[in-house]
mmCIF file of C-alpha atoms and ligand atoms in Angstrom:
data_model
loop_
_atom_site.group_PDB
_atom_site.id
_atom_site.type_symbol
_atom_site.label_atom_id
_atom_site.label_comp_id
_atom_site.label_asym_id
_atom_site.label_seq_id
_atom_site.Cartn_x
_atom_site.Cartn_y
_atom_site.Cartn_z
ATOM 1 C CA UNK L 150 34.653 -35.101 -115.053
ATOM 2 C CA UNK L 151 34.448 -38.392 -113.269
ATOM 3 C CA UNK L 152 33.386 -38.557 -109.566
ATOM 4 C CA UNK L 153 36.621 -40.305 -108.279
ATOM 5 C CA UNK L 154 40.265 -39.582 -108.885
ATOM 6 C CA UNK L 155 42.374 -42.823 -108.052
ATOM 7 C CA UNK L 156 46.065 -42.061 -107.547
ATOM 8 C CA UNK L 157 48.501 -44.974 -107.394
ATOM 9 C CA UNK L 158 52.179 -45.914 -107.410
ATOM 10 C CA UNK L 159 53.180 -49.334 -108.234
ATOM 11 C CA UNK L 160 56.742 -50.722 -108.729
ATOM 12 C CA UNK L 161 56.114 -54.260 -109.946
ATOM 13 C CA UNK L 162 52.651 -53.820 -111.155
ATOM 14 C CA UNK L 163 50.506 -55.434 -108.631
ATOM 15 C CA UNK L 164 48.885 -52.136 -107.137
ATOM 16 C CA UNK L 165 48.322 -51.029 -110.692
ATOM 17 C CA UNK L 166 46.457 -54.243 -111.561
ATOM 18 C CA UNK L 167 44.360 -53.737 -108.379
ATOM 19 C CA UNK L 168 43.660 -50.068 -109.334
ATOM 20 C CA UNK L 169 42.284 -51.264 -112.669
ATOM 21 C CA UNK L 170 40.097 -53.809 -111.074
ATOM 22 C CA UNK L 171 38.633 -51.338 -108.612
ATOM 23 C CA UNK L 172 38.128 -48.989 -111.487
ATOM 24 C CA UNK L 173 36.133 -51.652 -113.307
ATOM 25 C CA UNK L 174 34.175 -52.519 -110.194
ATOM 26 C CA UNK L 175 33.099 -48.850 -109.634
ATOM 27 C CA UNK L 176 32.773 -47.997 -113.304
ATOM 28 C CA UNK L 177 35.108 -46.805 -115.817
ATOM 29 C CA UNK L 178 33.190 -43.488 -116.186
ATOM 30 C CA UNK L 179 33.177 -43.240 -112.314
ATOM 31 C CA UNK L 180 36.961 -43.478 -111.806
ATOM 32 C CA UNK L 181 39.829 -41.963 -113.355
ATOM 33 C CA UNK L 182 43.249 -43.302 -112.853
ATOM 34 C CA UNK L 183 46.318 -41.235 -112.114
ATOM 35 C CA UNK L 184 49.720 -42.640 -111.879
ATOM 36 C CA UNK L 185 51.586 -40.684 -108.950
ATOM 37 C CA UNK L 186 54.624 -40.352 -110.906
ATOM 38 C CA UNK L 187 52.886 -38.244 -113.511
ATOM 39 C CA UNK L 188 50.541 -36.432 -111.157
ATOM 40 C CA UNK L 189 50.320 -32.685 -110.170
ATOM 41 C CA UNK L 190 48.731 -31.087 -107.253
ATOM 42 C CA UNK L 191 46.007 -29.620 -109.397
ATOM 43 C CA UNK L 192 45.037 -33.189 -110.487
ATOM 44 C CA UNK L 193 43.933 -33.911 -106.819
ATOM 45 C CA UNK L 194 42.199 -30.600 -106.428
ATOM 46 C CA UNK L 195 39.546 -31.245 -109.117
ATOM 47 C CA UNK L 196 38.120 -34.221 -107.347
ATOM 48 C CA UNK L 197 35.867 -34.372 -104.235
ATOM 49 C CA UNK L 198 36.282 -38.059 -103.789
ATOM 50 C CA UNK L 199 39.784 -39.807 -103.979
ATOM 51 C CA UNK L 200 41.158 -43.013 -103.754
ATOM 52 C CA UNK L 201 44.874 -43.205 -102.690
ATOM 53 C CA UNK L 202 46.764 -46.463 -103.365
ATOM 54 C CA UNK L 203 50.208 -47.354 -102.259
ATOM 55 C CA UNK L 204 52.124 -50.665 -101.779
ATOM 56 C CA UNK L 205 54.701 -50.673 -98.970
ATOM 57 C CA UNK L 206 58.328 -51.251 -99.895
ATOM 58 C CA UNK L 207 61.744 -51.358 -98.177
ATOM 59 C CA UNK L 208 60.400 -52.636 -94.875
ATOM 60 C CA UNK L 209 57.765 -50.096 -93.929
ATOM 61 C CA UNK L 210 58.389 -47.486 -96.489
ATOM 62 C CA UNK L 211 56.311 -45.734 -99.161
ATOM 63 C CA UNK L 212 56.745 -47.002 -102.809
ATOM 64 C CA UNK L 213 59.359 -44.910 -104.435
ATOM 65 C CA UNK L 214 57.124 -42.711 -106.597
ATOM 66 C CA UNK L 215 54.972 -41.905 -103.572
ATOM 67 C CA UNK L 216 57.933 -41.171 -101.579
ATOM 68 C CA UNK L 217 58.974 -38.633 -104.086
ATOM 69 C CA UNK L 218 55.614 -36.994 -104.188
ATOM 70 C CA UNK L 219 55.076 -36.961 -100.456
ATOM 71 C CA UNK L 220 56.579 -33.495 -99.633
ATOM 72 C CA UNK L 221 54.252 -32.071 -102.288
ATOM 73 C CA UNK L 222 51.163 -33.193 -100.549
ATOM 74 C CA UNK L 223 51.614 -30.313 -98.167
ATOM 75 C CA UNK L 224 50.733 -28.056 -100.925
ATOM 76 C CA UNK L 225 47.419 -29.804 -101.743
ATOM 77 C CA UNK L 226 44.101 -28.452 -100.192
ATOM 78 C CA UNK L 227 42.417 -31.683 -98.860
ATOM 79 C CA UNK L 228 39.827 -29.732 -96.795
ATOM 80 C CA UNK L 229 36.315 -31.060 -97.658
ATOM 81 C CA UNK L 230 37.649 -33.999 -99.600
ATOM 82 C CA UNK L 231 36.489 -37.548 -98.836
ATOM 83 C CA UNK L 232 39.562 -40.134 -99.345
ATOM 84 C CA UNK L 233 39.552 -43.919 -99.348
ATOM 85 C CA UNK L 234 42.902 -45.838 -99.211
ATOM 86 C CA UNK L 235 44.011 -49.307 -100.480
ATOM 87 C CA UNK L 236 47.438 -50.935 -100.251
ATOM 88 C CA UNK L 237 49.178 -54.079 -101.413
ATOM 89 C CA UNK L 238 51.650 -55.749 -99.171
ATOM 90 C CA UNK L 239 53.032 -59.167 -97.910
ATOM 91 C CA UNK L 240 51.719 -60.271 -94.488
ATOM 92 C CA UNK L 241 54.052 -63.240 -94.340
ATOM 93 C CA UNK L 242 57.259 -61.811 -95.403
ATOM 94 C CA UNK L 243 56.826 -58.348 -93.747
ATOM 95 C CA UNK L 244 54.601 -59.244 -90.725
ATOM 96 C CA UNK L 245 55.892 -56.404 -88.523
ATOM 97 C CA UNK L 246 55.277 -53.651 -91.333
ATOM 98 C CA UNK L 247 52.410 -54.996 -93.094
ATOM 99 C CA UNK L 248 50.748 -52.129 -95.147
ATOM 100 C CA UNK L 249 52.671 -49.431 -93.149
ATOM 101 C CA UNK L 250 52.543 -47.226 -96.438
ATOM 102 C CA UNK L 251 48.817 -46.983 -96.328
ATOM 103 C CA UNK L 252 48.921 -45.742 -92.859
ATOM 104 C CA UNK L 253 51.572 -43.308 -93.420
ATOM 105 C CA UNK L 254 49.484 -41.700 -96.433
ATOM 106 C CA UNK L 255 46.279 -41.811 -94.402
ATOM 107 C CA UNK L 256 47.815 -40.067 -91.388
ATOM 108 C CA UNK L 257 49.242 -37.302 -93.566
ATOM 109 C CA UNK L 258 46.231 -36.714 -95.835
ATOM 110 C CA UNK L 259 44.030 -36.668 -92.757
ATOM 111 C CA UNK L 260 46.152 -34.197 -91.064
ATOM 112 C CA UNK L 261 45.690 -31.997 -94.154
ATOM 113 C CA UNK L 262 42.104 -31.892 -93.631
ATOM 114 C CA UNK L 263 40.496 -34.803 -95.581
ATOM 115 C CA UNK L 264 37.884 -37.283 -94.300
ATOM 116 C CA UNK L 265 38.679 -40.969 -94.433
ATOM 117 C CA UNK L 266 36.148 -43.498 -95.529
ATOM 118 C CA UNK L 267 36.740 -47.327 -96.565
ATOM 119 C CA UNK L 268 37.760 -48.607 -93.174
ATOM 120 C CA UNK L 269 38.379 -52.544 -93.506
ATOM 121 C CA UNK L 270 38.459 -55.185 -90.726
ATOM 122 C CA UNK L 271 41.609 -56.939 -89.842
ATOM 123 C CA UNK L 272 39.802 -60.346 -89.555
ATOM 124 C CA UNK L 273 41.279 -62.935 -92.256
ATOM 125 C CA UNK L 274 44.760 -61.491 -92.043
ATOM 126 C CA UNK L 275 47.876 -62.864 -90.042
ATOM 127 C CA UNK L 276 50.366 -60.266 -89.225
ATOM 128 C CA UNK L 277 52.256 -58.588 -86.177
ATOM 129 C CA UNK L 278 52.359 -54.906 -86.578
ATOM 130 C CA UNK L 279 50.900 -52.318 -89.092
ATOM 131 C CA UNK L 280 50.800 -48.460 -89.075
ATOM 132 C CA UNK L 281 47.614 -49.085 -91.146
ATOM 133 C CA UNK L 282 45.730 -50.096 -88.228
ATOM 134 C CA UNK L 283 43.660 -47.639 -86.323
ATOM 135 C CA UNK L 284 41.055 -48.209 -83.753
ATOM 136 C CA UNK L 285 41.307 -51.927 -84.466
ATOM 137 C CA UNK L 286 40.618 -51.529 -88.340
ATOM 138 C CA UNK L 287 42.645 -50.950 -91.324
ATOM 139 C CA UNK L 288 42.341 -47.404 -92.465
ATOM 140 C CA UNK L 289 41.686 -48.794 -96.092
ATOM 141 C CA UNK L 290 41.471 -52.045 -98.100
ATOM 142 C CA UNK L 291 44.575 -54.274 -97.479
ATOM 143 C CA UNK L 292 45.433 -56.450 -100.384
ATOM 144 C CA UNK L 293 47.988 -59.380 -100.313
ATOM 145 C CA UNK L 294 48.653 -60.502 -103.693
ATOM 146 C CA UNK L 295 51.648 -62.458 -102.468
ATOM 147 C CA UNK L 296 49.862 -64.857 -100.270
ATOM 148 C CA UNK L 297 45.935 -64.321 -100.534
ATOM 149 C CA UNK L 298 45.364 -63.521 -104.195
ATOM 150 C CA UNK L 299 42.520 -66.042 -103.936
ATOM 151 C CA UNK L 300 40.790 -63.611 -101.602
ATOM 152 C CA UNK L 301 41.274 -60.380 -103.886
ATOM 153 C CA UNK L 302 38.114 -60.608 -106.009
ATOM 154 C CA UNK L 303 35.688 -60.943 -102.990
ATOM 155 C CA UNK L 304 37.568 -58.257 -101.089
ATOM 156 C CA UNK L 305 37.372 -55.811 -103.948
ATOM 157 C CA UNK L 306 33.569 -56.578 -104.402
ATOM 158 C CA UNK L 307 32.889 -55.854 -100.846
ATOM 159 C CA UNK L 308 34.963 -52.755 -100.517
ATOM 160 C CA UNK L 309 33.772 -51.102 -103.721
ATOM 161 C CA UNK L 310 30.174 -51.697 -102.463
ATOM 162 C CA UNK L 311 30.889 -50.242 -99.112
ATOM 163 C CA UNK L 312 32.598 -47.125 -100.983
ATOM 164 C CA UNK L 313 29.646 -46.527 -103.238
ATOM 165 C CA UNK L 314 27.543 -46.044 -100.100
ATOM 166 C CA UNK L 315 30.178 -44.150 -98.247
ATOM 167 C CA UNK L 316 31.027 -41.832 -101.062
ATOM 168 C CA UNK L 317 27.313 -41.303 -101.702
ATOM 169 C CA UNK L 318 27.436 -42.510 -105.362
HETATM 170 C C1 LIG C 79 62.224 -55.759 -100.996
HETATM 171 C C2 LIG C 79 60.772 -55.713 -100.591
HETATM 172 C C3 LIG C 79 60.215 -55.010 -99.577
HETATM 173 C C4 LIG C 79 58.888 -55.077 -99.259
HETATM 174 N N1 LIG C 79 58.557 -54.460 -97.796
HETATM 175 C C5 LIG C 79 57.103 -54.669 -97.646
HETATM 176 C C6 LIG C 79 56.725 -54.184 -96.260
HETATM 177 O O1 LIG C 79 57.559 -53.634 -95.476
HETATM 178 N N2 LIG C 79 55.355 -54.442 -95.939
HETATM 179 C C7 LIG C 79 54.591 -55.109 -96.700
HETATM 180 O O2 LIG C 79 53.311 -55.145 -96.338
HETATM 181 N N3 LIG C 79 54.939 -55.448 -97.975
HETATM 182 C C8 LIG C 79 56.274 -55.353 -98.248
HETATM 183 N N4 LIG C 79 56.671 -55.908 -99.492
HETATM 184 C C9 LIG C 79 55.577 -56.506 -100.411
HETATM 185 C C10 LIG C 79 55.021 -55.439 -101.621
HETATM 186 O O3 LIG C 79 54.517 -54.497 -101.014
HETATM 187 C C11 LIG C 79 53.994 -56.192 -102.498
HETATM 188 O O4 LIG C 79 54.750 -57.226 -103.177
HETATM 189 C C12 LIG C 79 53.308 -55.311 -103.249
HETATM 190 O O5 LIG C 79 52.122 -55.866 -103.830
HETATM 191 C C13 LIG C 79 54.105 -54.783 -104.430
HETATM 192 O O6 LIG C 79 53.263 -53.834 -105.180
HETATM 193 P P1 LIG C 79 53.636 -53.341 -106.540
HETATM 194 O O7 LIG C 79 53.849 -54.424 -107.375
HETATM 195 O O8 LIG C 79 52.489 -52.429 -106.971
HETATM 196 O O9 LIG C 79 55.017 -52.528 -106.234
HETATM 197 C C14 LIG C 79 58.021 -55.754 -100.061
HETATM 198 C C15 LIG C 79 58.428 -56.501 -101.111
HETATM 199 C C16 LIG C 79 59.832 -56.420 -101.416
HETATM 200 C C17 LIG C 79 60.325 -57.157 -102.653
#
């Protein structure tokens, strides 16, 4: 079994594309991808290390497949698990709700017992409000394919390097 389970939802394919690029950066044998629309609670429970990925939709809301799964999370035992998060969003179009979904999921899953790793600086972004900012940092990697796709490669490289150390791989 691989060391990390990466669970993602994606409506127009951008988050799915980033999930594949993160899998490639960490190693195909290290990361297994799970689309949240097809996931079950037991899929989460087999991993000690998780990456949770969600774009923000509908002005500050979870992507629809994650929205459907959200009530199920209460039944997953996250205690002892180490979890990293990434989101995709649009900081220009939705500056008051940039990456909110990542913050909503991190708050929930932490409350259920998981430890968060993979915090990311807010420098280099231009937005007003985000539920994904805690103690002056994003709770995970913020990707903006709508406005800053030119920065995505270097962000993925830096964040996955950080994760290797924080997951202890
Ligand atoms: C109708 C609509 C609402 C959106 N709302 C937000 C939002 O509130 N916050 C945000 O950061 N991005 C928002 N976005 C941008 C998407 O999150 C972004 O395009 C994302 O990469 C889409 O991911 P997906 O292709 O994996 O579904 C919105 C986009 C659309 C079209």
